Short mmCIF file of C-alpha atoms and ligand atoms in Angstrom, two decimals:
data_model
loop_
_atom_site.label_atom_id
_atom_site.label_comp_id
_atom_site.label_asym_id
_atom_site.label_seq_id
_atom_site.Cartn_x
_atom_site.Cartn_y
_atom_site.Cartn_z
CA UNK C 1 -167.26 23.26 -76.26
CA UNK C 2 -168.51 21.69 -79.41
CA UNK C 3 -165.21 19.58 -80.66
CA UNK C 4 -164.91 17.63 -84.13
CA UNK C 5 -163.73 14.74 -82.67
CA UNK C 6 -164.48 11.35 -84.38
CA UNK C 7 -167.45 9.69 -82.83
CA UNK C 8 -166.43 5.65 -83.01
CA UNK C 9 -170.06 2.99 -82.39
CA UNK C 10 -169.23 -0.77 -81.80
CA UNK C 11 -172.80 -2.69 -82.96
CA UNK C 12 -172.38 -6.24 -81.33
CA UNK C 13 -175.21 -8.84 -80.87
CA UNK C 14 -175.57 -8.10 -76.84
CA UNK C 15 -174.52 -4.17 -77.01
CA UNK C 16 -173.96 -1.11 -78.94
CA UNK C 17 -171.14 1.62 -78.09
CA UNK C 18 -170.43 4.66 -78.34
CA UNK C 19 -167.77 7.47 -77.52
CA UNK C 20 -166.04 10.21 -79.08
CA UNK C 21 -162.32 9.07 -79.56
CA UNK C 22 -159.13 11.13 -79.60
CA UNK C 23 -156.97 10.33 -82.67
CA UNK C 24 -153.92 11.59 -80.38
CA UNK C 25 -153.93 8.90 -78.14
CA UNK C 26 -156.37 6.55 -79.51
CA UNK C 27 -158.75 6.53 -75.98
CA UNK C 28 -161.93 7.84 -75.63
CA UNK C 29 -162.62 11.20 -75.41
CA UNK C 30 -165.84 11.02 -72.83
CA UNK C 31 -166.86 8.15 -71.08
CA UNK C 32 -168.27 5.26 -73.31
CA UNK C 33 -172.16 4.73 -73.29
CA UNK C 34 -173.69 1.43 -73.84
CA UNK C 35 -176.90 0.10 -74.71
CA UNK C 36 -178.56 -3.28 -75.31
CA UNK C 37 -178.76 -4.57 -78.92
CA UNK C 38 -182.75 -5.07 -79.41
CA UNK C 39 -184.07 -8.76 -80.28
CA UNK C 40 -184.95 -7.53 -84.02
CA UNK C 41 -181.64 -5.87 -84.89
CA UNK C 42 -182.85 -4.10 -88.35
CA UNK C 43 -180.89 -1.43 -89.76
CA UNK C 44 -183.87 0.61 -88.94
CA UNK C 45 -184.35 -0.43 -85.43
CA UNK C 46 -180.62 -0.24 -85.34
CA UNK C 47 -180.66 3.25 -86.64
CA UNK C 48 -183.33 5.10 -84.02
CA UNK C 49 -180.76 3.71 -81.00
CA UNK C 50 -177.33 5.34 -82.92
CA UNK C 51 -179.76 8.76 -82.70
CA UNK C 52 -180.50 8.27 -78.79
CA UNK C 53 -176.74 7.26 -78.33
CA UNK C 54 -175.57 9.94 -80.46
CA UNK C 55 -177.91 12.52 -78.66
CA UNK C 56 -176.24 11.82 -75.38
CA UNK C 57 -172.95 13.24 -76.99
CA UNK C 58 -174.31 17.16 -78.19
CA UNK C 59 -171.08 18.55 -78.38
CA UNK C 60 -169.30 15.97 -80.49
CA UNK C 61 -170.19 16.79 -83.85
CA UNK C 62 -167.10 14.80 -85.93
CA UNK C 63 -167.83 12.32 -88.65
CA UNK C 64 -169.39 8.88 -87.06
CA UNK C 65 -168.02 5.46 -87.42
CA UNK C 66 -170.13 2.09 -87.32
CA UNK C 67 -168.75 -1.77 -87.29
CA UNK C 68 -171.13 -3.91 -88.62
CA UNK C 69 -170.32 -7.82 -88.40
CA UNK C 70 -170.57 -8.19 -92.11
CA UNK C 71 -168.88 -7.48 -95.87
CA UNK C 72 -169.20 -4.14 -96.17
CA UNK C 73 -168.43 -2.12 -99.66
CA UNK C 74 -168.81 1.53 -100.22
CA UNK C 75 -170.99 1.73 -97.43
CA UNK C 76 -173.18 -1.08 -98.55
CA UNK C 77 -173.34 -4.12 -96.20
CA UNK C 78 -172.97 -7.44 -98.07
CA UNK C 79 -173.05 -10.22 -95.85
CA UNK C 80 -174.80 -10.92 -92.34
CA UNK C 81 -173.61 -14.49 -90.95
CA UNK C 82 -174.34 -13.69 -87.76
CA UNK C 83 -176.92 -10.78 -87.81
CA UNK C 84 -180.55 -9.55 -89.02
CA UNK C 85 -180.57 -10.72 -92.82
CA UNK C 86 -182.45 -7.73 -93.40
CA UNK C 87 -178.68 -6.10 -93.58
CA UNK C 88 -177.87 -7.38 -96.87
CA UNK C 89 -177.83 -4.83 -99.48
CA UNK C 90 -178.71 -2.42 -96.81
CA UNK C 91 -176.93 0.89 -97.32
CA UNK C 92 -175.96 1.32 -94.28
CA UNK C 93 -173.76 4.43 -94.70
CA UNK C 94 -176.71 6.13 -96.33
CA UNK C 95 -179.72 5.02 -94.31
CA UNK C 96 -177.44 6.15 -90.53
CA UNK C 97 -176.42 9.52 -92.66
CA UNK C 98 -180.25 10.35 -93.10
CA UNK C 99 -181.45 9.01 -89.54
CA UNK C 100 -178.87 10.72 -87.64
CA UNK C 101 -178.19 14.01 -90.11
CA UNK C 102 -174.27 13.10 -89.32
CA UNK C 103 -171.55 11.90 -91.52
CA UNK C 104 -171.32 8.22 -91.10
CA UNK C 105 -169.57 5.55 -92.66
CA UNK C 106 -169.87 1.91 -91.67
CA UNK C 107 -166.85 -0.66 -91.32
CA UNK C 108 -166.90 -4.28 -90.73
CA UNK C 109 -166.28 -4.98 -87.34
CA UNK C 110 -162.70 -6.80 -87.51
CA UNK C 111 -161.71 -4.82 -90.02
CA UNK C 112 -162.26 -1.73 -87.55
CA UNK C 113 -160.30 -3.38 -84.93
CA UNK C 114 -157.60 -4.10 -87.20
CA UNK C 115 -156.95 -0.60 -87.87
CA UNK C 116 -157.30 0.04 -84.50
CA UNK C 117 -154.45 -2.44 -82.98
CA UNK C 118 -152.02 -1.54 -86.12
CA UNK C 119 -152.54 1.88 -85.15
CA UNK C 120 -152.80 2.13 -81.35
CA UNK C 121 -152.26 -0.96 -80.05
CA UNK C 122 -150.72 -4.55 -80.21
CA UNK C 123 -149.21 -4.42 -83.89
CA UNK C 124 -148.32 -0.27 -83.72
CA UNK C 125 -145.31 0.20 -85.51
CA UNK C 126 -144.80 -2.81 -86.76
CA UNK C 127 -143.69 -3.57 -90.66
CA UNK C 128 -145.27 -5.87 -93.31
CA UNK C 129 -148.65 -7.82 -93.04
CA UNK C 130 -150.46 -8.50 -89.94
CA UNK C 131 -153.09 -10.51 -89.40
CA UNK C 132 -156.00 -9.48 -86.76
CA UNK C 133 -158.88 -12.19 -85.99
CA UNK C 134 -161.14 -12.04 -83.54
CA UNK C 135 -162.52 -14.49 -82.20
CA UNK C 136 -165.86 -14.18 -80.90
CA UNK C 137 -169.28 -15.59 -82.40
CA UNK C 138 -167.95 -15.65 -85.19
CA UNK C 139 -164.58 -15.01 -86.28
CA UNK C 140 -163.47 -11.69 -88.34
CA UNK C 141 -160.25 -10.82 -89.71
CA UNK C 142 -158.08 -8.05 -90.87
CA UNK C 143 -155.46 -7.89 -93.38
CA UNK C 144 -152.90 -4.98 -92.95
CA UNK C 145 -149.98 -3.90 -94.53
CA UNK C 146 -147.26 -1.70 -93.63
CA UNK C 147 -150.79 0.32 -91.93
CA UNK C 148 -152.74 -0.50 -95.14
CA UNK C 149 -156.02 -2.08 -94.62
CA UNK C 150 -157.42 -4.69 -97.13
CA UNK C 151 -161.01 -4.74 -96.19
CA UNK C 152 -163.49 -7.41 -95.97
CA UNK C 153 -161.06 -10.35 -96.57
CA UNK C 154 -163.70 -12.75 -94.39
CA UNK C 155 -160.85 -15.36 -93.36
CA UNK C 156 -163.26 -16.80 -90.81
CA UNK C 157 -165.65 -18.55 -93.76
CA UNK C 158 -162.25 -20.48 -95.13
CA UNK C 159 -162.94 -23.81 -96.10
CA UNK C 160 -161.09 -25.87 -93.49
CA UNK C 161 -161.63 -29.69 -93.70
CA UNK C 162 -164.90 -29.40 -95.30
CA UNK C 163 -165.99 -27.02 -92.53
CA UNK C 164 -166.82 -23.29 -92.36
CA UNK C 165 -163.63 -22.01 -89.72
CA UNK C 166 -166.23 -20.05 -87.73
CA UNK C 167 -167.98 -22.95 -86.88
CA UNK C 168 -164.97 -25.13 -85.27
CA UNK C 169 -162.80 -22.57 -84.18
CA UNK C 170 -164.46 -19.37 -82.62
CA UNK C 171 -164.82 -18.81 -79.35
CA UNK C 172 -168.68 -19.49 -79.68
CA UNK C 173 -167.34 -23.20 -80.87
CA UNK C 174 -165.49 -23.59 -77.65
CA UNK C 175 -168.06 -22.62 -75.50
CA UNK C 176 -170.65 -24.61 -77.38
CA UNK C 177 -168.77 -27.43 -77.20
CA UNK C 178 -167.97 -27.31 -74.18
CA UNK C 179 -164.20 -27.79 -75.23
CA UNK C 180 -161.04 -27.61 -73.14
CA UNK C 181 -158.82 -25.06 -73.73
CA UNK C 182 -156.81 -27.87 -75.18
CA UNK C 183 -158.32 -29.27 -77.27
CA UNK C 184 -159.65 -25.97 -78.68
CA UNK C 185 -155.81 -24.85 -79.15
CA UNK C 186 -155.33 -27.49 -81.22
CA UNK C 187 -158.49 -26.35 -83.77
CA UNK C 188 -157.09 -22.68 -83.49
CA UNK C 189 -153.74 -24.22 -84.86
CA UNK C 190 -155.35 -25.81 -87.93
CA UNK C 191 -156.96 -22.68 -88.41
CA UNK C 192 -153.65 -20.05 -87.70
CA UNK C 193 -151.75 -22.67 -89.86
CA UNK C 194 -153.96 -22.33 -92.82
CA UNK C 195 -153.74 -18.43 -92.88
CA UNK C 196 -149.60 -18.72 -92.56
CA UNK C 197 -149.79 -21.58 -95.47
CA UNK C 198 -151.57 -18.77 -98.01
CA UNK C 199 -150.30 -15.32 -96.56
CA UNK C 200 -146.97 -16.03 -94.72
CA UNK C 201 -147.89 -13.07 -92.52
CA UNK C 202 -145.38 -10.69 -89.92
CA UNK C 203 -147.93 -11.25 -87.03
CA UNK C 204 -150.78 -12.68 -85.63
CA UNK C 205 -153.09 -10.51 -83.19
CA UNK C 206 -155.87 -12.06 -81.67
CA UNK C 207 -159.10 -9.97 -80.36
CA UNK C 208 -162.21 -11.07 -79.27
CA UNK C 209 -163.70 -11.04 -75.61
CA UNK C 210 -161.51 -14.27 -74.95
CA UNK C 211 -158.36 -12.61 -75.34
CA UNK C 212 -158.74 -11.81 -72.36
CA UNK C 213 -157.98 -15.27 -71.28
CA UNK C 214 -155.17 -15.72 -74.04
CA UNK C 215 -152.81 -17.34 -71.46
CA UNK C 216 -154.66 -20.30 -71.71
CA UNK C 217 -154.62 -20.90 -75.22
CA UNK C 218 -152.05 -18.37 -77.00
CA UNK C 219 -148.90 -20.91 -75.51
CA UNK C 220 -150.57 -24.11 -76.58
CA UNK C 221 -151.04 -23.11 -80.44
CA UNK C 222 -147.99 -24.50 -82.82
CA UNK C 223 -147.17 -22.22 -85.36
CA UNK C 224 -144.76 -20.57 -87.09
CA UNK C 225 -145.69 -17.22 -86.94
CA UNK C 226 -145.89 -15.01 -83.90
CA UNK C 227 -149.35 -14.83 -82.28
CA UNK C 228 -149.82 -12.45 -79.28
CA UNK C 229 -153.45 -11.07 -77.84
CA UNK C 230 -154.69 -7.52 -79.01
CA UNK C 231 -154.46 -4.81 -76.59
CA UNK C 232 -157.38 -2.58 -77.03
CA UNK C 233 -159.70 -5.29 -76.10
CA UNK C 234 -163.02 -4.20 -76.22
CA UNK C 235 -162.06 -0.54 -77.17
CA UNK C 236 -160.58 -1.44 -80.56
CA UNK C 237 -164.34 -1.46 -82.22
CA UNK C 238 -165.28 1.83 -80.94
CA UNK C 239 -161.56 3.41 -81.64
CA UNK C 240 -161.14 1.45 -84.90
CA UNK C 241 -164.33 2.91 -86.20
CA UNK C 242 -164.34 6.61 -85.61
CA UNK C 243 -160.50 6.02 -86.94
CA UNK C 244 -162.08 4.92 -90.17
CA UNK C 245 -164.38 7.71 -90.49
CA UNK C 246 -161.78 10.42 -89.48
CA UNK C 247 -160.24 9.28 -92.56
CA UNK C 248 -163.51 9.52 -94.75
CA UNK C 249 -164.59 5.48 -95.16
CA UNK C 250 -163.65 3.46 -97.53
C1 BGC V 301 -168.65 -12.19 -90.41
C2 BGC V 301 -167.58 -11.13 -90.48
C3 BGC V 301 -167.30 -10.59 -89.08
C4 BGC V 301 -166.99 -11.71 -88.12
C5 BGC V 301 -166.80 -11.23 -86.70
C6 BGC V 301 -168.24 -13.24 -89.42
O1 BGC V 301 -169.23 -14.24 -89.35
O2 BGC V 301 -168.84 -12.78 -91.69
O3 BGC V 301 -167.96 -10.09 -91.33
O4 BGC V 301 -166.20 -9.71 -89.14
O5 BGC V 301 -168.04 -12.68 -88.13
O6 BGC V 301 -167.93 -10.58 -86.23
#
């Protein structure tokens, strides 16, 4: 049974995946597929695997969503911190369209889960502006209100003490620097405080891989603001993504 079902792909730096998603529930619709990100992660490269991934799904035929881990307007990606530079000024909603003769519209990756937690998850139903990070190599953000998404806002390049956030307070920081969970609470604090000073926000949601782990930092961070861990963990890519393209991009 062919079904026009969303089709949500997570592109990470260690994996790409895919499944069709259910808009009812917010869960996949098929069992997720995975497959290693390749050394030289071009758009091109990148766009021969979403075929093969997309080939294992024949009877999905909805409109395709794509997080990519940078800036990413009308379909054109801006920024690549933490990816191939070969992605800027890439349009990436274009180039996957052509490879893959589907409808696909690409979504920064935070900004995907964002939409995803507001709507199925950890922040669903709740009022005002949230704030989703995750923290993970880098660290993205999300700014939604009242289930409005303000794309790209990039919160993990603030300026904080004359450093780049990213670089002191994601979860690559902590593991770099070998840091206790202490001591990186107290870095997440400067950063969480910073983002109450200029947007007085509802909630905090925190995503990422480590959020897994939040009981060992979420209690130790002083702020203001409630902070609790997202709760689509590593679905909320996927799920946030085909949401986005249900809906037609941005
Ligand atoms: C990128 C963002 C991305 C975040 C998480 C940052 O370095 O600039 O676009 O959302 O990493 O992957």
């Amino acid at each position: 049974m062919t079904t026009e079902q969303p089709f949500g792909i997570d592109f990470g730096g260690t994996g790409i995946k895919g499944a069709p998603v259910d808009l009812a529930t917010g869960d996949f619709a098929a069992e997720r597929e995975r497959v290693k990100t390749p050394e030289k992660s071009t758009p091109d490269a990148i766009a021969e695997i979403f075929v093969e991934l997309l080939e294992k799904f024949p009877d999905c035929r909805g409109a395709v969503g794509v997080t990519v881990p940078g800036v990413v307007k009308h379909g054109v990606v801006h920024s690549a911190a933490n990816i191939d530079k070969s992605w800027v000024g890439a349009d990436a909603d274009r180039l996957f369209t052509e490879a893959t003769g589907r409808e696909v519209h690409v979504v920064n990756d935070a900004d995907a889960a964002g939409l995803a937690e507001v709507r199925y998850g950890a922040a669903r139903g709740r009022s005002g502006l949230v704030i989703v990070t995750t923290l993970g190599t880098g660290i993205g953000s999300a700014l939604v209100h009242d289930g409005v998404l303000v794309p790209n806002s990039e919160l993990g390049h603030l300026e904080i003490d004359g450093h780049d956030a990213e670089s002191r307070a994601a979860n690559s920081a902590r593991t770099r620097e070998d840091l206790s969970w202490k001591h990186w609470a107290k870095r997440l604090t400067t950063y969480y405080r910073t983002l109450e000073k200029l947007f007085s926000p509802e909630l905090f949601v925190v995503g990422g891989g480590v959020s897994k782990a939040s009981e060992e930092f979420l209690p130790l961070l002083e702020l203001d603001t409630e902070i609790i861990p997202a709760r689509l963990r590593n679905k909320a890519g996927v799920v946030g993504a085909a949401l986005y393209a249900s809906e037609g991009g941005g």
